[in-house]
Short mmCIF file of C-alpha atoms in Angstrom, two decimals:
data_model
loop_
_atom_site.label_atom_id
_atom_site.label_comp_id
_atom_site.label_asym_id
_atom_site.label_seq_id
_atom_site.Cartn_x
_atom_site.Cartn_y
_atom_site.Cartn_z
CA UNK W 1 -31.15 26.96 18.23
CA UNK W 2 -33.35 24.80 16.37
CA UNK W 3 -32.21 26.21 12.96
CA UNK W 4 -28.16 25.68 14.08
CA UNK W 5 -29.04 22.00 14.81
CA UNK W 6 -31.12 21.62 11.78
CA UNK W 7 -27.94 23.51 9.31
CA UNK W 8 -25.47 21.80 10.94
CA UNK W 9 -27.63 18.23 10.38
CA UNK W 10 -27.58 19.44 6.66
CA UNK W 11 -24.25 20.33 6.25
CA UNK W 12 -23.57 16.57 7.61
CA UNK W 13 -25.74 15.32 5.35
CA UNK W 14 -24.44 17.05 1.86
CA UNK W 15 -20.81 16.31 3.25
CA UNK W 16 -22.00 12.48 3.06
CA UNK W 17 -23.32 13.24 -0.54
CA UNK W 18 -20.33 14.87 -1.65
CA UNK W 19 -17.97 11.67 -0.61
CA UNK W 20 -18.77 8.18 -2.08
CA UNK W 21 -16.40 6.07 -3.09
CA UNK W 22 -17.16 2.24 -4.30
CA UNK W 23 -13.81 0.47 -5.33
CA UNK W 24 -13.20 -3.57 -6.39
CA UNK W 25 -10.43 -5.34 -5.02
CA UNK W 26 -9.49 -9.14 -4.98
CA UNK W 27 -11.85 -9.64 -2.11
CA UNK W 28 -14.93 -7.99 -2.60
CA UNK W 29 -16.04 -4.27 -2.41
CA UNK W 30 -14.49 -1.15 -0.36
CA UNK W 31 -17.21 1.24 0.62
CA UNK W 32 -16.70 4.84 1.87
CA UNK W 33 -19.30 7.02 2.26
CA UNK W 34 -17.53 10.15 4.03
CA UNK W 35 -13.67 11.02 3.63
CA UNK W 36 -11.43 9.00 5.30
CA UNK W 37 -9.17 10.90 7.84
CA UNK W 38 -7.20 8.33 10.04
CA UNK W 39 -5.61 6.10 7.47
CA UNK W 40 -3.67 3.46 8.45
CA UNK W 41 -1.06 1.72 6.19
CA UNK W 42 -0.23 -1.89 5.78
CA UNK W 43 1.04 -2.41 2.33
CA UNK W 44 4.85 -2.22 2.47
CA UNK W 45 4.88 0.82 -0.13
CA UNK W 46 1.49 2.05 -0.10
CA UNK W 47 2.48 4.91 2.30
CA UNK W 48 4.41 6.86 -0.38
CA UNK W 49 1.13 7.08 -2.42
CA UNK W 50 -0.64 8.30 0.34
CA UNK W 51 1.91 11.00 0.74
CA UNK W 52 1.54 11.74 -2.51
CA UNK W 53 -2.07 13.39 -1.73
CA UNK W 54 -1.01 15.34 1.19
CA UNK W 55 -2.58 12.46 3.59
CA UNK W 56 -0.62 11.64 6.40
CA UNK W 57 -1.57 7.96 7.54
CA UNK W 58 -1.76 7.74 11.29
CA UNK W 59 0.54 4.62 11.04
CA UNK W 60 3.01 3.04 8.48
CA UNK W 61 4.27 -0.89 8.25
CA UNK W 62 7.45 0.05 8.38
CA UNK W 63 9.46 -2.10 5.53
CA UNK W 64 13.39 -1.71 5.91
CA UNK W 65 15.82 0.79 5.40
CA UNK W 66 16.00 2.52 9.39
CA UNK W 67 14.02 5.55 7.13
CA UNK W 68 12.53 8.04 10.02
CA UNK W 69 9.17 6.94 10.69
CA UNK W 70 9.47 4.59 7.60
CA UNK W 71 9.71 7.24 5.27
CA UNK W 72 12.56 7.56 2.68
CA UNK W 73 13.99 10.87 1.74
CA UNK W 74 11.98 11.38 -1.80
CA UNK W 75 8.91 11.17 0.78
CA UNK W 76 9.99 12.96 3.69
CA UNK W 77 9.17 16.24 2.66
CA UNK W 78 5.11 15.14 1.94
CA UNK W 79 5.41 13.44 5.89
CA UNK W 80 6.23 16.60 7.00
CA UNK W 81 6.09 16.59 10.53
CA UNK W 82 4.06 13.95 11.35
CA UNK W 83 5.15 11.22 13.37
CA UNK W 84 3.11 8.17 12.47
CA UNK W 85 3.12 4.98 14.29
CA UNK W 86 5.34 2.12 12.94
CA UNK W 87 4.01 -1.01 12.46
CA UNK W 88 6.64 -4.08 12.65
CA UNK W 89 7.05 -5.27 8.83
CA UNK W 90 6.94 -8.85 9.93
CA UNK W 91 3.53 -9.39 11.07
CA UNK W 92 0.41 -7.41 10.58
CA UNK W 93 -0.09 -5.80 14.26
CA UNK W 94 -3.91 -6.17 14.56
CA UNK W 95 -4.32 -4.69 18.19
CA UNK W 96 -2.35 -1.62 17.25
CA UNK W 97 -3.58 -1.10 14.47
CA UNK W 98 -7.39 -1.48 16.58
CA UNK W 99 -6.33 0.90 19.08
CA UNK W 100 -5.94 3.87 16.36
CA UNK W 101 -9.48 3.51 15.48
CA UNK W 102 -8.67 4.01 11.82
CA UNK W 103 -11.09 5.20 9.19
CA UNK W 104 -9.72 3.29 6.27
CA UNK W 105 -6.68 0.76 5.95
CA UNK W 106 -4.73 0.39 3.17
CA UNK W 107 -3.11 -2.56 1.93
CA UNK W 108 -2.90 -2.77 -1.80
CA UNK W 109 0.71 -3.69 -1.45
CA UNK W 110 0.44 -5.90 1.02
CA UNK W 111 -0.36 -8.93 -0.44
CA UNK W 112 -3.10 -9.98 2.10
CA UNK W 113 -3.96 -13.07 2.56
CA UNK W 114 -8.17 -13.64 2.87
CA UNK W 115 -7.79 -14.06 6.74
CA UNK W 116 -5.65 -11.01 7.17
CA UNK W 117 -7.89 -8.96 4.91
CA UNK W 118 -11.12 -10.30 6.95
CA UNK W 119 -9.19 -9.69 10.18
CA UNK W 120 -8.68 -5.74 9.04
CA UNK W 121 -12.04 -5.29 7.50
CA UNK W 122 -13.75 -5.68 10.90
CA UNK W 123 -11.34 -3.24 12.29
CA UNK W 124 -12.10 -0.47 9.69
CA UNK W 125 -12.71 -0.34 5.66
CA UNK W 126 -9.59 -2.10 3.98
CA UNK W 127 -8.61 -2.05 0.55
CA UNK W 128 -6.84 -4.95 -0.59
CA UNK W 129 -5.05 -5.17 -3.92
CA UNK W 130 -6.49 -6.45 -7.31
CA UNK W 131 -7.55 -9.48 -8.37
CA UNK W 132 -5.95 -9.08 -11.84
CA UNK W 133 -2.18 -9.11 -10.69
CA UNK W 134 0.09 -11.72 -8.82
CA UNK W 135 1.34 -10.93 -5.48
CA UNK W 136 4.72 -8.22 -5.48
CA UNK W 137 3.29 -7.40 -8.97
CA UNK W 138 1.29 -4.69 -8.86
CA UNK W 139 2.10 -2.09 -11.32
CA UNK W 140 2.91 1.42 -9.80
CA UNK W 141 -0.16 3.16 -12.07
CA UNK W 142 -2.52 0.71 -10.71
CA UNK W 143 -1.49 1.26 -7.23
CA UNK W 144 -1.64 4.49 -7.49
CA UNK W 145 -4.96 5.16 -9.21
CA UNK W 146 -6.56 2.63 -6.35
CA UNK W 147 -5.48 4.53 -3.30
CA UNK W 148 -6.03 8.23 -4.61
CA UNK W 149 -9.33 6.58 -5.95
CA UNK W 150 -10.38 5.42 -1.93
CA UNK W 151 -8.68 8.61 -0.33
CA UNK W 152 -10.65 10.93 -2.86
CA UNK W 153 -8.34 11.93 -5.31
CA UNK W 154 -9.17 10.18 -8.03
CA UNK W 155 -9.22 13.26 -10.72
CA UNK W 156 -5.49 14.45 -9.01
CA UNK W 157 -4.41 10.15 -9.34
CA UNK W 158 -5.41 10.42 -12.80
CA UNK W 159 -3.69 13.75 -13.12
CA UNK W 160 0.06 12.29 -11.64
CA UNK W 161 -0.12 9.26 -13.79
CA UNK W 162 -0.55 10.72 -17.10
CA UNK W 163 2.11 13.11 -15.66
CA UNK W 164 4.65 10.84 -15.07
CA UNK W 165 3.68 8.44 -18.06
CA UNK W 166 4.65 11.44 -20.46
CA UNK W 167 7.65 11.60 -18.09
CA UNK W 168 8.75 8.44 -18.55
CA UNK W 169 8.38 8.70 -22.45
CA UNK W 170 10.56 11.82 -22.70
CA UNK W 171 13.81 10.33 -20.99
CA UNK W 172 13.43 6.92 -23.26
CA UNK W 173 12.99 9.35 -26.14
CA UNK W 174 16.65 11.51 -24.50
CA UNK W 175 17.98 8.00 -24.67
CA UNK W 176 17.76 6.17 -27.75
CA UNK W 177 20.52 4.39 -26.50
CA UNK W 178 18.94 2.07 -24.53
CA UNK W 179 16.36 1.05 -26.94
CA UNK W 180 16.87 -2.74 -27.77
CA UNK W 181 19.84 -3.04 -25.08
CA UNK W 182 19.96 -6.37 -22.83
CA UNK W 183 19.84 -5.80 -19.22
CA UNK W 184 19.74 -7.60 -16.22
CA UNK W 185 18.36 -6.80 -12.80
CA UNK W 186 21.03 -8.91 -10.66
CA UNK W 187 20.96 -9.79 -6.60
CA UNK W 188 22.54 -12.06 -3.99
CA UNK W 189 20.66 -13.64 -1.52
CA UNK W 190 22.11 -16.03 1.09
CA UNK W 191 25.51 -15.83 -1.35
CA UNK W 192 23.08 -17.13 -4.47
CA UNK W 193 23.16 -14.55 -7.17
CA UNK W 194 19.85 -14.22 -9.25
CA UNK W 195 17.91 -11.87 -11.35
CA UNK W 196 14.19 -10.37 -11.12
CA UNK W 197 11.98 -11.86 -14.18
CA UNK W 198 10.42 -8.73 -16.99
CA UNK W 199 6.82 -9.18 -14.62
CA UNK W 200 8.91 -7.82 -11.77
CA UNK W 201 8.77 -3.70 -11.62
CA UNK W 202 12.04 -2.80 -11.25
CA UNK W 203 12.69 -5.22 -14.38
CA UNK W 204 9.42 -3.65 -16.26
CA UNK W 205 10.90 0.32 -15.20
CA UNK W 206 13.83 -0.28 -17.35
CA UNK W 207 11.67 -2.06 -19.83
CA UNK W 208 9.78 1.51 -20.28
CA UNK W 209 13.51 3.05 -20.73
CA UNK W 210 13.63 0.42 -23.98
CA UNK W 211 15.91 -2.23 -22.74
CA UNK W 212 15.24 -5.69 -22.65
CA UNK W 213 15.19 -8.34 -20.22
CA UNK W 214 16.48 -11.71 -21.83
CA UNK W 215 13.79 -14.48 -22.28
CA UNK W 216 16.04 -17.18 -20.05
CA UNK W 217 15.98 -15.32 -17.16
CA UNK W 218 12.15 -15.49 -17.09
CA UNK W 219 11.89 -19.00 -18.35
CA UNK W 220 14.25 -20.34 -15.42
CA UNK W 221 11.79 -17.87 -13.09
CA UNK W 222 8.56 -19.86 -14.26
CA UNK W 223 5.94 -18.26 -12.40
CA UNK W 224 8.38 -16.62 -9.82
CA UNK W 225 9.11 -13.08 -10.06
CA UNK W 226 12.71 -13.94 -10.14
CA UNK W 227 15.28 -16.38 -11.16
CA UNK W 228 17.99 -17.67 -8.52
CA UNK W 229 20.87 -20.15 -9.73
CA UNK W 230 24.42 -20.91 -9.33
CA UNK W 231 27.30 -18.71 -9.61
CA UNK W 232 29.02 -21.49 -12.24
CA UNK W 233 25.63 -19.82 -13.95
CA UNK W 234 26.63 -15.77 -13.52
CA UNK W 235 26.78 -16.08 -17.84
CA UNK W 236 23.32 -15.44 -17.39
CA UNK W 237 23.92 -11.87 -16.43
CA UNK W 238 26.12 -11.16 -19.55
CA UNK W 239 24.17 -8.51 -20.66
CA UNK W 240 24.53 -5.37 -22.18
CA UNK W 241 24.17 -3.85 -18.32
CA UNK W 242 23.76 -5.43 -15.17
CA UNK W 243 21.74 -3.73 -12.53
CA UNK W 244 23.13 -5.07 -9.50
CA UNK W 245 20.41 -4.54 -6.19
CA UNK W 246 23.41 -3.60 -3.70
CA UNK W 247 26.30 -1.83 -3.09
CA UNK W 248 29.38 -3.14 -4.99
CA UNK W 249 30.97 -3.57 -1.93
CA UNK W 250 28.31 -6.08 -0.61
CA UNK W 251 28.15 -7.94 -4.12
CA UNK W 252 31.73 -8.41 -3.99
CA UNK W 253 31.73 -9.70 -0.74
CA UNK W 254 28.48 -12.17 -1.48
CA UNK W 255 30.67 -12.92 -5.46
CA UNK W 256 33.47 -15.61 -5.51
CA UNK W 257 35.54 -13.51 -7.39
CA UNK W 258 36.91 -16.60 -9.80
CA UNK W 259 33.49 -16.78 -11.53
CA UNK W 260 32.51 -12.92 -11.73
CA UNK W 261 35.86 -11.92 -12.94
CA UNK W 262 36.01 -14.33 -15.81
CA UNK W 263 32.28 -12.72 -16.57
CA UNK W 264 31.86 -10.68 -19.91
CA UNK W 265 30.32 -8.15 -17.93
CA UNK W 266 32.54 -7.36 -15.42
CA UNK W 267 35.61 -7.32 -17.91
CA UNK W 268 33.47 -4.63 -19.88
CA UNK W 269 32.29 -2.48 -16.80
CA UNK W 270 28.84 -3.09 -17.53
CA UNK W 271 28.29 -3.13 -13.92
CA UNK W 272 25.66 -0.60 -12.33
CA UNK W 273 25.50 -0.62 -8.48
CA UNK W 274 22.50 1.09 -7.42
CA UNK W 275 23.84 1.54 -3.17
CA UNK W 276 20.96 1.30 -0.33
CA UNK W 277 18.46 4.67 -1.49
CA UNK W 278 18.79 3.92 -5.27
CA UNK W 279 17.78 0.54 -4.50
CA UNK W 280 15.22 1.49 -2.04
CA UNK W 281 13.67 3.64 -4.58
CA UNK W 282 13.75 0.99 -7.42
CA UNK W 283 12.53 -1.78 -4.85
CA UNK W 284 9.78 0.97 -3.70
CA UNK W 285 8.66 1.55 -7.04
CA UNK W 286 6.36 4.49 -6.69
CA UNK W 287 4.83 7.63 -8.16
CA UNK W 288 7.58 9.49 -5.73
CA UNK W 289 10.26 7.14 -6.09
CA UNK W 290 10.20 6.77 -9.66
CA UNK W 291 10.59 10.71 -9.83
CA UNK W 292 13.97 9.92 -7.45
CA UNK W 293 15.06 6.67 -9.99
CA UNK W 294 14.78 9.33 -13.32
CA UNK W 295 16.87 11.78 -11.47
CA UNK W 296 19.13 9.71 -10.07
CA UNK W 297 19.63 6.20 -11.43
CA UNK W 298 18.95 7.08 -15.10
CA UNK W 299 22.24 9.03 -15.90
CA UNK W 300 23.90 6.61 -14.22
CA UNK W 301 22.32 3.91 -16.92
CA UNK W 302 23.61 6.04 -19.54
CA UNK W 303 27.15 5.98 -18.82
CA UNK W 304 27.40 2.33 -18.21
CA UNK W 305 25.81 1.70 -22.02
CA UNK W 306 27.97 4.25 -23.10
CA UNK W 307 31.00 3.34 -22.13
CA UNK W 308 33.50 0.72 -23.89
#
């Protein structure tokens, strides 16, 4: 008996050896020293990268969208069956998230305030997001290489990125068209139009396709992420395309027609509408959304440019 004790004790003890993980985040050090099974999810995206590794956290913040269980469809298949706990997206649901006695928490998108981080790190291990980025503007490889990094995938993180990198390079090199065109990533909000600034991702994803996002936009953004202004100010979005964030039946019923029909771009269908799951998948911005966004958004790119 004494031997099955003492192999099992080793067993233990090289499984602890075989997992160490040490990661740097904008408030101070994440330290794992055996694999993290119950993984709990704060950041507003940083479930899909989870999924990505075959880990199914034990609960998900749940964003929008009504997805099942938070999860949109190019991430449904890596959820499986699992039925994770969701987390309201308004506040961070400490005694919840307490209950599921988590191993790790992950929050990288969550853009955590120093209290909320110290409130999770004495629940369980939390990784917060870098210090090196502003808040909302974490880019996708970063993200990515973080989490596989603390879930102990760092070699298969690497693996995806340089994957999808190369990806991304083949379909700007399918569409030279692109290369040096204006475009603007447009919204309403509250009836305001406006338009996300080039550090924003979904602005920076069709920056990697070669278009460009016009220097006023992100001087009248400053150190936002995006620019709001009038509608008498929509000539700001006469761009080669327009991406609008919506459906175009909610932008025309947020638009007062008068100004957007007199607008260069709308007289030259230059118009894309991405709908709800395009523009969940843009807004997402992950290694398994982007994958959806090439499929589905790019053609649609190329036959707004195209067209006269």
């Amino acid at each position: 008996m004494k031997w099955i004790v003492g192999l099992i004790a080793l067993c233990l003890s090289i499984n602890a050896l075989a997992f160490s993980v040490t990661l740097t985040h904008q408030y101070g050090t994440l330290s794992i020293d055996k694999k993290p099974l119950k993984v709990v999810s704060v950041g507003q995206v940083d479930h899909d990268d989870i999924l990505s590794f075959g880990v199914k956290p034990i609960a998900i913040r749940d964003w929008y969208g009504n997805q099942p269980y938070g999860v949109w469809p190019w991430a449904q298949s890596a959820l499986g069956d699992a039925k994770p706990v969701l987390l309201d997206p308004r506040i961070i649901d400490y005694e919840t998230i307490a209950a599921l006695k988590p191993d790790l928490i992950i929050g990288v998108s969550a853009a955590l305030d120093e209290k909320e981080y110290q409130k999770l790190n004495s629940i369980a291990p939390t990784l917060a997001g870098p210090s090196d980025y502003e808040k909302w503007t974490i880019p996708w490889d970063v993200r990515h290489l973080m989490i596989g990094k603390a879930l102990g995938f760092e070699a298969v993180a690497k693996q995806h990125v340089t994957s999808l990198q190369q990806k991304l390079q083949e379909v700007k090199s399918q569409h030279p068209e692109f290369e040096g065109k204006t475009a603007a990533v447009a919204f309403y909000y509250n009836k305001q139009p406006g338009a996300y600034a080039s550090k924003d991702l979904r602005s920076q994803f069709l920056m990697s396709l070669g278009f460009i996002i016009p220097e006023e936009i992100d001087q009248i953004a400053g150190d936002a992420f995006y620019a709001s202004f009038s509608e008498e100010r929509l000539d700001l979005l006469n761009n080669d395309i327009v991406v609008w964030l919506a459906s175009e039946e909610a932008v025309e019923s947020a638009s007062t027609a008068i100004f957007r029909e007199r607008m260069s771009f709308y007289k030259d269908h230059k118009e894309y509408f991405t709908g709800d799951l395009v523009g969940g998948a843009f807004s997402f911005f992950s290694y398994l959304s982007i994958q959806y966004l090439i499929d589905e958004m790019v053609p649609e790119l190329a036959k707004v440019t195209a067209s006269d």
